[in-house]
Coordinates of C-alpha atoms in Angstrom, one line a residue:
Chain A
M14 CA 149.5 108.7 22.4
A15 CA 151.3 105.4 22.6
E16 CA 154.8 105.2 23.9
Y17 CA 157.2 102.5 22.7
K18 CA 160.5 101.4 24.1
V19 CA 162.6 98.8 22.4
I20 CA 166.2 97.5 22.5
F21 CA 167.6 95.7 19.4
H22 CA 170.4 93.2 20.0
I23 CA 173.0 92.4 17.4
D24 CA 176.0 90.2 17.7
E25 CA 176.7 89.2 14.1
N26 CA 177.9 91.6 11.4
N27 CA 175.9 90.1 8.6
K28 CA 172.7 91.2 10.5
W29 CA 173.3 94.9 10.4
N30 CA 171.5 95.6 7.1
L31 CA 168.4 93.7 8.3
L32 CA 168.6 95.4 11.7
L33 CA 168.8 98.9 10.2
K34 CA 165.9 98.2 7.9
N35 CA 163.9 96.9 10.9
V36 CA 164.6 100.1 12.8
S37 CA 163.8 102.4 9.8
N38 CA 160.5 100.5 9.4
L39 CA 159.7 100.9 13.1
L40 CA 160.4 104.6 13.0
N41 CA 158.2 105.1 9.9
A42 CA 155.4 103.2 11.6
T43 CA 155.5 105.3 14.8
D44 CA 155.8 108.7 13.3
G45 CA 154.5 111.3 15.8
E46 CA 154.5 108.8 18.7
K47 CA 157.1 108.6 21.5
V48 CA 159.6 106.0 20.6
Y49 CA 162.8 105.1 22.4
I50 CA 165.0 102.9 20.3
E51 CA 168.4 101.6 21.4
I52 CA 170.7 99.3 19.3
L53 CA 173.1 97.3 21.4
A54 CA 176.0 95.7 19.6
N55 CA 178.2 93.1 21.3
S56 CA 180.5 90.3 20.1
E57 CA 181.8 90.8 16.5
A58 CA 179.0 93.2 15.7
V59 CA 180.9 96.1 17.3
K60 CA 183.3 95.9 14.3
Y61 CA 180.6 97.6 12.3
Y62 CA 181.2 100.7 14.5
D63 CA 184.9 100.8 13.7
I64 CA 185.4 103.3 10.8
S65 CA 189.0 102.1 10.3
Q66 CA 187.6 98.9 9.0
D67 CA 185.6 98.5 5.8
L68 CA 182.7 96.6 7.1
N69 CA 180.3 99.5 7.5
T70 CA 178.4 100.0 4.2
D71 CA 175.6 102.2 5.4
I72 CA 176.8 104.9 7.7
E73 CA 174.4 107.3 6.1
T74 CA 171.4 105.3 7.3
M75 CA 173.0 105.1 10.8
E76 CA 173.4 108.9 10.9
N77 CA 169.8 109.5 9.8
L78 CA 168.6 107.1 12.4
Y79 CA 170.7 108.8 15.1
K80 CA 169.4 112.2 14.1
K81 CA 165.9 110.8 14.7
G82 CA 166.8 109.8 18.2
V83 CA 168.0 106.2 17.8
K84 CA 170.8 105.3 20.3
F85 CA 173.7 103.2 19.1
V86 CA 175.6 101.5 21.8
A87 CA 178.7 99.3 21.9
C88 CA 179.8 96.7 24.5
N89 CA 183.2 97.6 25.9
N90 CA 184.1 94.0 26.5
A91 CA 183.6 93.3 22.8
L92 CA 185.6 96.4 21.8
T93 CA 188.5 95.1 23.9
A94 CA 188.2 91.6 22.6
H95 CA 188.3 92.8 19.0
D96 CA 191.2 95.3 19.6
I97 CA 189.0 98.2 18.5
K98 CA 190.3 101.6 19.6
K99 CA 187.7 104.0 20.9
E100 CA 189.0 106.8 18.8
N101 CA 188.1 104.7 15.7
I102 CA 184.5 104.2 16.5
I103 CA 181.7 106.3 15.1
E104 CA 181.4 109.5 17.2
F105 CA 177.7 109.1 18.0
V106 CA 178.1 105.5 19.4
D107 CA 177.9 105.2 23.2
V108 CA 179.9 102.6 25.1
V109 CA 178.7 100.6 28.0
P110 CA 181.0 98.4 30.1
T111 CA 178.9 95.1 29.5
G112 CA 176.5 94.7 26.7
V113 CA 174.4 91.9 28.2
L114 CA 173.9 93.9 31.4
E115 CA 172.6 96.7 29.3
L116 CA 170.1 94.3 27.7
V117 CA 168.9 93.2 31.1
K118 CA 168.6 96.7 32.5
K119 CA 166.6 98.0 29.6
Q120 CA 164.2 95.1 29.7
N121 CA 163.8 95.8 33.4
E122 CA 162.8 99.4 32.4
G123 CA 160.1 98.0 30.2
Y124 CA 161.9 97.9 26.9
A125 CA 160.9 95.2 24.5
Y126 CA 163.7 93.0 23.2
I127 CA 164.2 92.3 19.5
K128 CA 167.0 90.1 18.0
P129 CA 166.9 90.4 14.2
Chain B
M9 CA 144.8 77.8 35.8
A10 CA 147.9 79.4 34.3
E11 CA 147.7 81.7 31.3
Y12 CA 150.6 82.0 28.8
K13 CA 151.1 84.5 26.1
V14 CA 154.0 84.3 23.7
I15 CA 155.1 85.8 20.4
F16 CA 157.6 83.8 18.3
H17 CA 159.8 85.8 15.9
I18 CA 161.1 84.4 12.7
D19 CA 163.1 86.2 10.0
E20 CA 165.0 83.3 8.4
N21 CA 163.4 80.6 6.2
N22 CA 165.6 77.8 7.5
K23 CA 164.2 78.3 11.0
W24 CA 160.6 77.4 10.2
N25 CA 160.9 73.7 11.0
L26 CA 162.4 74.4 14.3
L27 CA 159.9 77.1 15.1
L28 CA 156.9 74.9 14.2
K29 CA 158.3 72.1 16.4
N30 CA 158.8 74.6 19.3
V31 CA 155.2 75.8 19.0
S32 CA 153.8 72.2 18.8
N33 CA 155.8 71.3 21.9
L34 CA 154.5 74.4 23.8
L35 CA 150.9 73.5 22.9
N36 CA 151.4 69.9 24.0
A37 CA 152.9 71.1 27.3
T38 CA 150.0 73.5 28.1
D39 CA 147.0 71.3 27.2
G40 CA 144.0 72.6 28.9
E41 CA 145.5 75.9 29.9
K42 CA 145.0 79.2 28.3
V43 CA 147.7 79.9 25.7
Y44 CA 147.9 82.7 23.3
I45 CA 150.6 82.0 20.7
E46 CA 151.4 84.3 17.8
I47 CA 154.0 83.7 15.1
L48 CA 155.4 86.9 13.6
A49 CA 157.3 86.5 10.4
N50 CA 159.3 89.3 8.8
S51 CA 162.2 89.7 6.4
E52 CA 162.7 86.7 4.1
A53 CA 160.7 84.4 6.4
V54 CA 157.4 85.7 4.9
K55 CA 158.2 83.7 1.8
Y56 CA 157.2 80.6 3.6
Y57 CA 153.6 82.0 3.6
D58 CA 153.6 82.2 -0.2
I59 CA 151.9 79.2 -1.6
S60 CA 153.1 80.1 -5.2
Q61 CA 156.7 79.3 -4.0
D62 CA 157.9 75.8 -3.0
L63 CA 159.5 76.7 0.3
N64 CA 156.7 75.6 2.5
T65 CA 157.1 71.9 3.3
D66 CA 154.8 71.6 6.2
I67 CA 151.5 73.4 5.6
E68 CA 149.7 70.6 7.3
T69 CA 151.4 71.3 10.6
M70 CA 150.7 75.0 10.2
E71 CA 147.0 74.2 9.6
N72 CA 146.8 72.0 12.7
L73 CA 148.4 74.7 14.8
Y74 CA 146.1 77.3 13.3
K75 CA 143.1 75.2 14.3
K76 CA 144.4 75.0 17.8
G77 CA 144.4 78.8 18.0
V78 CA 147.9 79.7 16.9
K79 CA 148.0 83.1 15.0
F80 CA 150.3 83.3 11.9
V81 CA 151.2 86.9 11.1
A82 CA 153.2 88.5 8.2
C83 CA 154.9 91.9 8.1
N84 CA 153.6 93.9 5.1
N85 CA 156.9 95.7 4.7
A86 CA 158.5 92.3 4.1
L87 CA 155.8 91.1 1.8
T88 CA 156.3 94.2 -0.4
A89 CA 160.1 93.9 -0.2
H90 CA 159.9 90.3 -1.5
D91 CA 157.2 91.1 -4.1
I92 CA 154.7 88.6 -2.6
K93 CA 151.1 89.2 -3.7
K94 CA 148.5 89.0 -0.9
E95 CA 146.4 86.6 -2.9
N96 CA 149.3 84.1 -2.8
I97 CA 149.7 83.9 0.9
I98 CA 148.1 81.2 3.0
E99 CA 144.5 82.2 3.8
F100 CA 144.8 82.0 7.6
V101 CA 147.8 84.4 7.7
D102 CA 147.1 87.8 9.1
V103 CA 149.1 90.9 7.8
V104 CA 150.3 93.7 10.0
P105 CA 151.9 96.9 8.5
T106 CA 155.1 96.6 10.4
G107 CA 156.4 93.4 12.0
V108 CA 158.8 94.9 14.5
L109 CA 156.0 97.2 15.8
E110 CA 153.9 94.1 16.4
L111 CA 156.7 92.6 18.4
V112 CA 156.9 95.6 20.6
K113 CA 153.2 95.9 21.1
K114 CA 152.8 92.3 22.1
Q115 CA 155.6 92.5 24.6
N116 CA 153.9 95.6 26.0
E117 CA 150.8 93.4 26.4
G118 CA 152.8 90.9 28.5
Y119 CA 153.7 88.4 25.8
A120 CA 157.0 86.6 26.2
Y121 CA 159.4 86.8 23.3
I122 CA 161.1 83.8 21.8
K123 CA 163.4 83.8 18.8
P124 CA 164.1 80.2 17.7
Chain C
M27 CA 171.2 96.9 45.7
A28 CA 170.0 96.0 42.2
E29 CA 168.6 92.5 41.4
Y30 CA 168.9 91.0 38.0
K31 CA 167.1 88.0 36.5
V32 CA 167.9 86.8 33.0
I33 CA 167.4 83.7 31.0
F34 CA 169.8 83.0 28.1
H35 CA 168.3 80.9 25.2
I36 CA 170.5 78.7 23.0
D37 CA 169.4 76.3 20.3
E38 CA 172.6 76.1 18.1
N39 CA 175.8 74.4 19.2
N40 CA 178.0 76.9 17.6
K41 CA 176.8 79.6 19.9
W42 CA 177.9 78.0 23.1
N43 CA 181.3 79.8 23.3
L44 CA 179.6 83.2 22.7
L45 CA 177.0 82.4 25.3
L46 CA 179.4 81.3 28.0
K47 CA 181.4 84.5 27.4
N48 CA 178.3 86.6 27.7
V49 CA 177.4 85.0 31.0
S50 CA 180.9 85.4 32.4
N51 CA 180.9 89.0 31.4
L52 CA 177.5 89.5 33.1
L53 CA 178.7 87.9 36.3
N54 CA 181.8 90.0 36.4
A55 CA 179.7 93.2 35.9
T56 CA 177.3 92.4 38.7
D57 CA 179.8 91.3 41.3
G58 CA 178.2 91.6 44.7
E59 CA 174.7 92.1 43.4
K60 CA 171.8 89.6 43.3
V61 CA 171.9 87.9 39.9
Y62 CA 169.8 85.0 38.8
I63 CA 171.0 83.5 35.6
E64 CA 169.5 80.5 33.8
I65 CA 170.7 79.0 30.5
L66 CA 168.0 77.2 28.6
A67 CA 169.2 74.9 25.9
N68 CA 166.8 73.3 23.4
S69 CA 167.0 71.8 19.9
E70 CA 170.6 70.7 18.9
A71 CA 172.2 72.8 21.6
V72 CA 171.4 70.1 24.2
K73 CA 174.1 67.9 22.6
Y74 CA 176.7 70.2 24.3
Y75 CA 175.5 68.7 27.7
D76 CA 176.2 65.2 26.5
I77 CA 179.6 64.1 27.9
S78 CA 179.6 61.0 25.7
Q79 CA 180.0 63.4 22.6
D80 CA 183.0 65.5 21.9
L81 CA 181.2 68.8 21.4
N82 CA 181.8 70.3 24.8
T83 CA 185.1 72.1 24.7
D84 CA 184.7 74.2 27.8
I85 CA 183.3 72.2 30.7
E86 CA 185.6 74.0 33.1
T87 CA 184.0 77.3 32.3
M88 CA 180.5 75.7 32.8
E89 CA 181.6 74.3 36.2
N90 CA 182.9 77.7 37.3
L91 CA 179.7 79.4 36.3
Y92 CA 177.6 76.7 38.0
K93 CA 179.6 77.2 41.2
K94 CA 178.7 80.9 41.0
G95 CA 175.0 80.1 40.8
V96 CA 174.3 79.9 37.1
K97 CA 171.6 77.3 36.3
F98 CA 172.1 75.1 33.2
V99 CA 168.8 73.6 31.9
A100 CA 168.0 71.2 29.1
C101 CA 164.7 70.7 27.3
N102 CA 163.6 67.1 27.6
N103 CA 161.9 67.1 24.2
A104 CA 165.2 68.0 22.7
L105 CA 167.1 65.3 24.7
T106 CA 164.6 62.7 23.3
A107 CA 164.8 64.0 19.8
H108 CA 168.6 63.7 19.8
D109 CA 168.6 60.3 21.6
I110 CA 170.6 61.6 24.5
K111 CA 170.5 59.5 27.6
K112 CA 170.1 61.3 30.9
E113 CA 172.9 59.4 32.5
N114 CA 175.2 61.0 29.9
I115 CA 174.5 64.6 30.5
I116 CA 176.6 66.8 32.8
E117 CA 175.5 66.2 36.4
F118 CA 174.6 69.8 37.3
V119 CA 172.3 70.2 34.3
D120 CA 168.6 70.3 35.2
V121 CA 166.0 69.0 32.9
V122 CA 162.6 70.6 32.1
P123 CA 159.9 68.8 30.1
T124 CA 159.5 71.7 27.5
G125 CA 162.2 74.3 26.9
V126 CA 160.0 76.9 25.3
L127 CA 157.5 76.7 28.2
E128 CA 160.4 77.4 30.6
L129 CA 161.3 80.5 28.5
V130 CA 157.7 81.8 28.8
K131 CA 157.4 81.0 32.6
K132 CA 160.7 82.8 33.4
Q133 CA 159.8 85.9 31.4
N134 CA 156.5 85.9 33.3
E135 CA 158.5 85.9 36.5
G136 CA 160.3 89.1 35.3
Y137 CA 163.4 87.4 33.7
A138 CA 164.9 89.3 30.8
Y139 CA 165.4 87.2 27.7
I140 CA 168.7 87.2 25.8
K141 CA 169.4 85.1 22.7
P142 CA 173.1 85.2 21.8

């Protein structure tokens, strides 16, 4: 049985729909196999996690992906830079101190990198 | 003799000229060395493969690259999403079921990833 | 002590501020650890290295990063394509013949790839 590890990187809000579609397709294609998927958002893309803003048009898809094991992660530097309060971000989103360091660490652990 | 493996990822049509230039430069720089180059198009970028549309302005360059061993690949999810008939895509283009899975597999095989 | 190696890829001038911020954040997060950071600019992004143009708005940040060990690299194909004279580029910028080959080589050496 194959095992796949991949980190998706997003730093532009207008790429979220494309990214979520990519992730859904990947999950469909690997049904029954071990897949570790992490979505790392930094820069302005973290705004999509902020439920007090109206950017997020597809939280249902995110919830479905989360229930299937997809990890959603935010860069804390980006949250601070965009004045986003932690109590306003979607509850299943994890926060890491530095998004780019997370991207490096995961690739060191054998994760493939995809930037939609 | 060095051996190079690289997968180029494209999901925006306005990046094709830049990508083809990148690939040409890479081939010129590695003349006489073993180079495995794959171009994986998903999302709207697969439209460039559709000869019934007028997007493709540089099929000659693509043919030359193909003759030098470059693989052109399309994501079938993207072909379906954009209503592109398989009989309309350039004949030397391969189709994979899921583009992002191809990106993961190739990186697992040691391919470098480049997103122009 | 962890060791991190990462190559940042930039081919659009409007991404320089974001990229430099990413690199600064990474350096702050890895203080005291071994970090090898290279910034590879190709396509139009090499114009930012040309001090005879007015694009570069943040040479001070670049100098600070350079003093902390960050390597700034330009693709020579891109310099030629944009008629940039070598005597006009920032003195601490290195030039490689082909940017995409540099991206492949570094990934082969275990560098993570990040495209802001």
